[in-house]
Amino acid sequence: SGGEQISSASQAVSTGASQQAASTEEISATMEDTNTSLKNIDSKLSNISNAIDSANKEVSVGFEVMRQNINQLDIIENSNNSILNGIKNLADHISMIEDIINIINDIAEQTRIIAFNAELEAVGAGTKGKNFHIIASEIRRLANSIVDSIMDIKTHTDNIQKVTQTLTDIANNATTFIQEEHNIAQKLESHFHNIQLSTDETASKTTDISSTVSQQATAFNQIVITLNQI
């Protein structure tokens, strides 16, 4: 009859509506779970972004420290070069002194020989050469004293040369060490620069992803609201 058909149709509609409601609720629940996951992802991305920012700051500090170290090494290298130049100048002056000593020594030797010959001539002259003999002896004594003094000076200059050579070796070794440290510092500076570029790029990408996820989360949230209304 017509009543039974209407009742049957109503029951079918009711059953369909129940199934639609169940499906909608299932979709809504799934969307809510997805939305929650997106929010969790967004939160984690935010934490990652903060960690990258912190790392970037540490890299910047390390980068600046490396630059300061390089500047300090440059200062030390310049000071060491000044020391080397000072030692070289000292060695040159000592060399000039040695040349003068050699000239004085030659003169003293010649004077001693002349004085000795004069003494012999004075002895041959007898009483007439007595005074001349005294003068010649005094000259020879002074010449011998000069030669002895020159030998002492020569000993001191030799010792100074040995010390300057030792200082030169130490300064040269220091120069080599400074240059090696300088090269290492420059390599580290380059690494820090590359790390900084990488962290900057990563931070930028993370920000973009976080923005995209946040937009998706907002869209999903709107869909969930609409499904709940349905």
PDB file of C-alpha atoms in Angstrom:
ATOM      1  CA  SER A   1       0.000   0.000   0.000  1.00  0.00           C
ATOM      2  CA  GLY A   2       1.013   3.677  -0.259  1.00  0.00           C
ATOM      3  CA  GLY A   3       1.556   3.959   3.499  1.00  0.00           C
ATOM      4  CA  GLU A   4       3.920   1.026   3.612  1.00  0.00           C
ATOM      5  CA  GLN A   5       5.932   2.453   0.704  1.00  0.00           C
ATOM      6  CA  ILE A   6       6.249   5.822   2.462  1.00  0.00           C
ATOM      7  CA  SER A   7       7.287   4.115   5.682  1.00  0.00           C
ATOM      8  CA  SER A   8       9.835   2.031   3.825  1.00  0.00           C
ATOM      9  CA  ALA A   9      11.165   5.106   2.035  1.00  0.00           C
ATOM     10  CA  SER A  10      11.354   7.029   5.279  1.00  0.00           C
ATOM     11  CA  GLN A  11      13.268   4.196   6.903  1.00  0.00           C
ATOM     12  CA  ALA A  12      15.662   4.080   3.961  1.00  0.00           C
ATOM     13  CA  VAL A  13      16.245   7.825   4.169  1.00  0.00           C
ATOM     14  CA  SER A  14      16.740   7.583   7.893  1.00  0.00           C
ATOM     15  CA  THR A  15      19.228   4.756   7.430  1.00  0.00           C
ATOM     16  CA  GLY A  16      21.066   6.737   4.729  1.00  0.00           C
ATOM     17  CA  ALA A  17      21.136   9.811   6.930  1.00  0.00           C
ATOM     18  CA  SER A  18      22.548   7.771   9.796  1.00  0.00           C
ATOM     19  CA  GLN A  19      25.237   6.371   7.525  1.00  0.00           C
ATOM     20  CA  GLN A  20      26.054   9.851   6.225  1.00  0.00           C
ATOM     21  CA  ALA A  21      26.255  11.157   9.771  1.00  0.00           C
ATOM     22  CA  ALA A  22      28.557   8.289  10.744  1.00  0.00           C
ATOM     23  CA  SER A  23      30.738   8.897   7.694  1.00  0.00           C
ATOM     24  CA  THR A  24      30.825  12.608   8.382  1.00  0.00           C
ATOM     25  CA  GLU A  25      31.773  12.008  11.996  1.00  0.00           C
ATOM     26  CA  GLU A  26      34.509   9.614  10.872  1.00  0.00           C
ATOM     27  CA  ILE A  27      35.834  12.168   8.398  1.00  0.00           C
ATOM     28  CA  SER A  28      35.590  14.884  11.038  1.00  0.00           C
ATOM     29  CA  ALA A  29      37.512  12.752  13.551  1.00  0.00           C
ATOM     30  CA  THR A  30      40.161  11.963  10.946  1.00  0.00           C
ATOM     31  CA  MET A  31      40.454  15.631  10.044  1.00  0.00           C
ATOM     32  CA  GLU A  32      40.746  16.581  13.707  1.00  0.00           C
ATOM     33  CA  ASP A  33      43.518  14.015  14.163  1.00  0.00           C
ATOM     34  CA  THR A  34      45.237  15.353  11.061  1.00  0.00           C
ATOM     35  CA  ASN A  35      44.805  18.898  12.308  1.00  0.00           C
ATOM     36  CA  THR A  36      46.319  17.925  15.664  1.00  0.00           C
ATOM     37  CA  SER A  37      49.246  16.288  13.871  1.00  0.00           C
ATOM     38  CA  LEU A  38      49.771  19.402  11.785  1.00  0.00           C
ATOM     39  CA  LYS A  39      49.782  21.536  14.928  1.00  0.00           C
ATOM     40  CA  ASN A  40      52.322  19.171  16.499  1.00  0.00           C
ATOM     41  CA  ILE A  41      54.447  19.426  13.364  1.00  0.00           C
ATOM     42  CA  ASP A  42      54.139  23.201  13.427  1.00  0.00           C
ATOM     43  CA  SER A  43      55.186  23.232  17.094  1.00  0.00           C
ATOM     44  CA  LYS A  44      58.171  20.986  16.401  1.00  0.00           C
ATOM     45  CA  LEU A  45      59.155  23.114  13.423  1.00  0.00           C
ATOM     46  CA  SER A  46      59.024  26.133  15.707  1.00  0.00           C
ATOM     47  CA  ASN A  47      61.330  24.339  18.165  1.00  0.00           C
ATOM     48  CA  ILE A  48      63.667  23.431  15.305  1.00  0.00           C
ATOM     49  CA  SER A  49      63.639  27.041  14.146  1.00  0.00           C
ATOM     50  CA  ASN A  50      64.515  28.224  17.661  1.00  0.00           C
ATOM     51  CA  ALA A  51      67.307  25.655  17.887  1.00  0.00           C
ATOM     52  CA  ILE A  52      68.660  26.788  14.497  1.00  0.00           C
ATOM     53  CA  ASP A  53      68.546  30.412  15.657  1.00  0.00           C
ATOM     54  CA  SER A  54      70.496  29.465  18.788  1.00  0.00           C
ATOM     55  CA  ALA A  55      72.998  27.501  16.714  1.00  0.00           C
ATOM     56  CA  ASN A  56      73.308  30.408  14.313  1.00  0.00           C
ATOM     57  CA  LYS A  57      74.042  32.772  17.194  1.00  0.00           C
ATOM     58  CA  GLU A  58      76.699  30.384  18.542  1.00  0.00           C
ATOM     59  CA  VAL A  59      78.237  30.138  15.067  1.00  0.00           C
ATOM     60  CA  SER A  60      78.239  33.937  14.819  1.00  0.00           C
ATOM     61  CA  VAL A  61      80.016  34.151  18.175  1.00  0.00           C
ATOM     62  CA  GLY A  62      82.523  31.495  17.097  1.00  0.00           C
ATOM     63  CA  PHE A  63      82.981  33.283  13.784  1.00  0.00           C
ATOM     64  CA  GLU A  64      83.729  36.546  15.583  1.00  0.00           C
ATOM     65  CA  VAL A  65      86.148  34.799  17.981  1.00  0.00           C
ATOM     66  CA  MET A  66      88.013  33.310  15.007  1.00  0.00           C
ATOM     67  CA  ARG A  67      88.279  36.757  13.448  1.00  0.00           C
ATOM     68  CA  GLN A  68      89.656  38.145  16.711  1.00  0.00           C
ATOM     69  CA  ASN A  69      92.150  35.263  16.888  1.00  0.00           C
ATOM     70  CA  ILE A  70      93.285  35.981  13.341  1.00  0.00           C
ATOM     71  CA  ASN A  71      93.700  39.662  14.215  1.00  0.00           C
ATOM     72  CA  GLN A  72      95.710  38.715  17.310  1.00  0.00           C
ATOM     73  CA  LEU A  73      97.878  36.365  15.233  1.00  0.00           C
ATOM     74  CA  ASP A  74      98.481  39.197  12.779  1.00  0.00           C
ATOM     75  CA  ILE A  75      99.583  41.449  15.659  1.00  0.00           C
ATOM     76  CA  ILE A  76     101.867  38.727  17.062  1.00  0.00           C
ATOM     77  CA  GLU A  77     103.312  38.053  13.599  1.00  0.00           C
ATOM     78  CA  ASN A  78     104.050  41.759  13.107  1.00  0.00           C
ATOM     79  CA  SER A  79     105.701  41.945  16.527  1.00  0.00           C
ATOM     80  CA  ASN A  80     107.748  38.853  15.776  1.00  0.00           C
ATOM     81  CA  ASN A  81     108.836  40.329  12.446  1.00  0.00           C
ATOM     82  CA  SER A  82     109.885  43.498  14.275  1.00  0.00           C
ATOM     83  CA  ILE A  83     111.959  41.383  16.663  1.00  0.00           C
ATOM     84  CA  LEU A  84     113.573  39.608  13.711  1.00  0.00           C
ATOM     85  CA  ASN A  85     114.405  42.942  12.085  1.00  0.00           C
ATOM     86  CA  GLY A  86     115.842  44.218  15.382  1.00  0.00           C
ATOM     87  CA  ILE A  87     118.021  41.124  15.743  1.00  0.00           C
ATOM     88  CA  LYS A  88     119.203  41.491  12.145  1.00  0.00           C
ATOM     89  CA  ASN A  89     120.124  45.143  12.737  1.00  0.00           C
ATOM     90  CA  LEU A  90     121.996  44.142  15.903  1.00  0.00           C
ATOM     91  CA  ALA A  91     123.903  41.470  13.972  1.00  0.00           C
ATOM     92  CA  ASP A  92     124.794  44.033  11.294  1.00  0.00           C
ATOM     93  CA  HIS A  93     126.110  46.462  13.927  1.00  0.00           C
ATOM     94  CA  ILE A  94     128.141  43.709  15.564  1.00  0.00           C
ATOM     95  CA  SER A  95     129.594  42.838  12.181  1.00  0.00           C
ATOM     96  CA  MET A  96     130.604  46.486  11.714  1.00  0.00           C
ATOM     97  CA  ILE A  97     132.181  46.501  15.189  1.00  0.00           C
ATOM     98  CA  GLU A  98     134.149  43.392  14.303  1.00  0.00           C
ATOM     99  CA  ASP A  99     135.469  45.109  11.193  1.00  0.00           C
ATOM    100  CA  ILE A 100     136.582  48.069  13.318  1.00  0.00           C
ATOM    101  CA  ILE A 101     138.134  45.701  15.870  1.00  0.00           C
ATOM    102  CA  ASN A 102     140.086  43.964  13.144  1.00  0.00           C
ATOM    103  CA  ILE A 103     141.421  47.328  11.896  1.00  0.00           C
ATOM    104  CA  ILE A 104     142.383  48.394  15.430  1.00  0.00           C
ATOM    105  CA  ASN A 105     143.982  45.018  16.054  1.00  0.00           C
ATOM    106  CA  ASP A 106     146.081  45.333  12.890  1.00  0.00           C
ATOM    107  CA  ILE A 107     147.192  48.818  13.922  1.00  0.00           C
ATOM    108  CA  ALA A 108     148.015  47.604  17.436  1.00  0.00           C
ATOM    109  CA  GLU A 109     150.030  44.684  16.060  1.00  0.00           C
ATOM    110  CA  GLN A 110     151.979  46.987  13.751  1.00  0.00           C
ATOM    111  CA  THR A 111     152.526  49.450  16.612  1.00  0.00           C
ATOM    112  CA  ARG A 112     153.806  46.647  18.840  1.00  0.00           C
ATOM    113  CA  ILE A 113     156.248  45.500  16.170  1.00  0.00           C
ATOM    114  CA  ILE A 114     157.431  49.067  15.562  1.00  0.00           C
ATOM    115  CA  ALA A 115     157.856  49.632  19.304  1.00  0.00           C
ATOM    116  CA  PHE A 116     159.810  46.386  19.654  1.00  0.00           C
ATOM    117  CA  ASN A 117     162.152  47.390  16.814  1.00  0.00           C
ATOM    118  CA  ALA A 118     162.506  50.837  18.362  1.00  0.00           C
ATOM    119  CA  GLU A 119     163.511  49.220  21.640  1.00  0.00           C
ATOM    120  CA  LEU A 120     166.208  47.249  19.866  1.00  0.00           C
ATOM    121  CA  GLU A 121     167.510  50.430  18.216  1.00  0.00           C
ATOM    122  CA  ALA A 122     167.471  52.226  21.555  1.00  0.00           C
ATOM    123  CA  VAL A 123     169.482  49.448  23.205  1.00  0.00           C
ATOM    124  CA  GLY A 124     172.020  49.687  20.371  1.00  0.00           C
ATOM    125  CA  ALA A 125     172.299  53.430  20.936  1.00  0.00           C
ATOM    126  CA  GLY A 126     173.448  52.891  24.527  1.00  0.00           C
ATOM    127  CA  THR A 127     172.982  55.703  27.013  1.00  0.00           C
ATOM    128  CA  LYS A 128     171.893  58.090  24.261  1.00  0.00           C
ATOM    129  CA  GLY A 129     168.933  55.896  23.488  1.00  0.00           C
ATOM    130  CA  LYS A 130     167.856  55.380  27.101  1.00  0.00           C
ATOM    131  CA  ASN A 131     164.950  57.807  27.061  1.00  0.00           C
ATOM    132  CA  PHE A 132     163.826  56.602  23.664  1.00  0.00           C
ATOM    133  CA  HIS A 133     163.982  53.039  24.986  1.00  0.00           C
ATOM    134  CA  ILE A 134     161.648  53.986  27.845  1.00  0.00           C
ATOM    135  CA  ILE A 135     159.153  55.579  25.453  1.00  0.00           C
ATOM    136  CA  ALA A 136     159.303  52.626  23.049  1.00  0.00           C
ATOM    137  CA  SER A 137     158.713  50.186  25.908  1.00  0.00           C
ATOM    138  CA  GLU A 138     155.703  52.180  27.071  1.00  0.00           C
ATOM    139  CA  ILE A 139     154.296  52.255  23.525  1.00  0.00           C
ATOM    140  CA  ARG A 140     154.747  48.488  23.211  1.00  0.00           C
ATOM    141  CA  ARG A 141     153.063  47.970  26.590  1.00  0.00           C
ATOM    142  CA  LEU A 142     150.108  50.072  25.504  1.00  0.00           C
ATOM    143  CA  ALA A 143     149.913  48.202  22.209  1.00  0.00           C
ATOM    144  CA  ASN A 144     149.908  44.877  24.066  1.00  0.00           C
ATOM    145  CA  SER A 145     147.174  46.192  26.361  1.00  0.00           C
ATOM    146  CA  ILE A 146     145.104  47.254  23.336  1.00  0.00           C
ATOM    147  CA  VAL A 147     145.509  43.814  21.747  1.00  0.00           C
ATOM    148  CA  ASP A 148     144.406  42.120  24.990  1.00  0.00           C
ATOM    149  CA  SER A 149     141.394  44.445  25.285  1.00  0.00           C
ATOM    150  CA  ILE A 150     140.472  43.778  21.688  1.00  0.00           C
ATOM    151  CA  MET A 151     140.604  40.030  22.332  1.00  0.00           C
ATOM    152  CA  ASP A 152     138.206  40.525  25.262  1.00  0.00           C
ATOM    153  CA  ILE A 153     135.875  42.607  23.068  1.00  0.00           C
ATOM    154  CA  LYS A 154     136.108  39.938  20.353  1.00  0.00           C
ATOM    155  CA  THR A 155     135.077  37.286  22.875  1.00  0.00           C
ATOM    156  CA  HIS A 156     132.048  39.372  23.928  1.00  0.00           C
ATOM    157  CA  THR A 157     130.985  40.047  20.347  1.00  0.00           C
ATOM    158  CA  ASP A 158     131.286  36.338  19.536  1.00  0.00           C
ATOM    159  CA  ASN A 159     129.033  35.548  22.490  1.00  0.00           C
ATOM    160  CA  ILE A 160     126.554  38.224  21.373  1.00  0.00           C
ATOM    161  CA  GLN A 161     126.531  36.740  17.872  1.00  0.00           C
ATOM    162  CA  LYS A 162     125.772  33.303  19.282  1.00  0.00           C
ATOM    163  CA  VAL A 163     122.896  34.725  21.339  1.00  0.00           C
ATOM    164  CA  THR A 164     121.518  36.663  18.360  1.00  0.00           C
ATOM    165  CA  GLN A 165     121.686  33.515  16.231  1.00  0.00           C
ATOM    166  CA  THR A 166     119.756  31.618  18.918  1.00  0.00           C
ATOM    167  CA  LEU A 167     117.178  34.419  19.076  1.00  0.00           C
ATOM    168  CA  THR A 168     116.927  34.401  15.293  1.00  0.00           C
ATOM    169  CA  ASP A 169     116.276  30.649  15.270  1.00  0.00           C
ATOM    170  CA  ILE A 170     113.617  31.018  17.976  1.00  0.00           C
ATOM    171  CA  ALA A 171     111.962  33.920  16.134  1.00  0.00           C
ATOM    172  CA  ASN A 172     112.008  31.994  12.840  1.00  0.00           C
ATOM    173  CA  ASN A 173     110.413  28.971  14.549  1.00  0.00           C
ATOM    174  CA  ALA A 174     107.811  31.289  16.071  1.00  0.00           C
ATOM    175  CA  THR A 175     107.118  32.742  12.616  1.00  0.00           C
ATOM    176  CA  THR A 176     106.580  29.250  11.196  1.00  0.00           C
ATOM    177  CA  PHE A 177     104.250  28.346  14.090  1.00  0.00           C
ATOM    178  CA  ILE A 178     102.311  31.617  13.747  1.00  0.00           C
ATOM    179  CA  GLN A 179     101.876  31.066  10.008  1.00  0.00           C
ATOM    180  CA  GLU A 180     100.616  27.520  10.605  1.00  0.00           C
ATOM    181  CA  GLU A 181      98.170  28.757  13.259  1.00  0.00           C
ATOM    182  CA  HIS A 182      97.116  31.552  10.933  1.00  0.00           C
ATOM    183  CA  ASN A 183      96.361  29.058   8.156  1.00  0.00           C
ATOM    184  CA  ILE A 184      94.387  26.837  10.551  1.00  0.00           C
ATOM    185  CA  ALA A 185      92.446  29.853  11.842  1.00  0.00           C
ATOM    186  CA  GLN A 186      91.605  30.934   8.295  1.00  0.00           C
ATOM    187  CA  LYS A 187      90.365  27.427   7.457  1.00  0.00           C
ATOM    188  CA  LEU A 188      88.222  27.398  10.614  1.00  0.00           C
ATOM    189  CA  GLU A 189      86.914  30.850   9.721  1.00  0.00           C
ATOM    190  CA  SER A 190      85.942  29.517   6.294  1.00  0.00           C
ATOM    191  CA  HIS A 191      84.195  26.505   7.895  1.00  0.00           C
ATOM    192  CA  PHE A 192      82.314  28.786  10.306  1.00  0.00           C
ATOM    193  CA  HIS A 193      81.272  30.954   7.376  1.00  0.00           C
ATOM    194  CA  ASN A 194      79.949  27.913   5.482  1.00  0.00           C
ATOM    195  CA  ILE A 195      78.118  26.665   8.592  1.00  0.00           C
ATOM    196  CA  GLN A 196      76.581  30.097   9.041  1.00  0.00           C
ATOM    197  CA  LEU A 197      75.385  30.120   5.440  1.00  0.00           C
ATOM    198  CA  SER A 198      73.917  26.613   5.894  1.00  0.00           C
ATOM    199  CA  THR A 199      72.115  27.544   9.114  1.00  0.00           C
ATOM    200  CA  ASP A 200      70.749  30.704   7.508  1.00  0.00           C
ATOM    201  CA  GLU A 201      69.461  28.683   4.559  1.00  0.00           C
ATOM    202  CA  THR A 202      68.002  26.005   6.845  1.00  0.00           C
ATOM    203  CA  ALA A 203      66.331  28.637   9.023  1.00  0.00           C
ATOM    204  CA  SER A 204      64.783  30.250   5.947  1.00  0.00           C
ATOM    205  CA  LYS A 205      63.470  26.916   4.651  1.00  0.00           C
ATOM    206  CA  THR A 206      62.155  25.957   8.099  1.00  0.00           C
ATOM    207  CA  THR A 207      60.323  29.278   8.332  1.00  0.00           C
ATOM    208  CA  ASP A 208      58.743  28.707   4.916  1.00  0.00           C
ATOM    209  CA  ILE A 209      57.699  25.137   5.821  1.00  0.00           C
ATOM    210  CA  SER A 210      56.333  26.281   9.172  1.00  0.00           C
ATOM    211  CA  SER A 211      54.296  28.978   7.437  1.00  0.00           C
ATOM    212  CA  THR A 212      52.912  26.435   4.960  1.00  0.00           C
ATOM    213  CA  VAL A 213      52.040  23.957   7.720  1.00  0.00           C
ATOM    214  CA  SER A 214      50.383  26.703   9.740  1.00  0.00           C
ATOM    215  CA  GLN A 215      48.253  27.667   6.732  1.00  0.00           C
ATOM    216  CA  GLN A 216      47.314  24.028   6.194  1.00  0.00           C
ATOM    217  CA  ALA A 217      46.404  23.666   9.871  1.00  0.00           C
ATOM    218  CA  THR A 218      44.134  26.720   9.618  1.00  0.00           C
ATOM    219  CA  ALA A 219      42.465  25.275   6.508  1.00  0.00           C
ATOM    220  CA  PHE A 220      41.987  21.893   8.149  1.00  0.00           C
ATOM    221  CA  ASN A 221      40.562  23.565  11.237  1.00  0.00           C
ATOM    222  CA  GLN A 222      37.995  25.381   9.079  1.00  0.00           C
ATOM    223  CA  ILE A 223      37.073  22.102   7.367  1.00  0.00           C
ATOM    224  CA  VAL A 224      36.625  20.414  10.758  1.00  0.00           C
ATOM    225  CA  ILE A 225      34.342  23.231  11.873  1.00  0.00           C
ATOM    226  CA  THR A 226      32.302  22.888   8.694  1.00  0.00           C
ATOM    227  CA  LEU A 227      32.061  19.086   9.072  1.00  0.00           C
ATOM    228  CA  ASN A 228      30.942  19.457  12.691  1.00  0.00           C
ATOM    229  CA  GLN A 229      28.253  21.831  11.554  1.00  0.00           C
ATOM    230  CA  ILE A 230      27.191  19.334   8.887  1.00  0.00           C
TER     231      ILE A 230
END
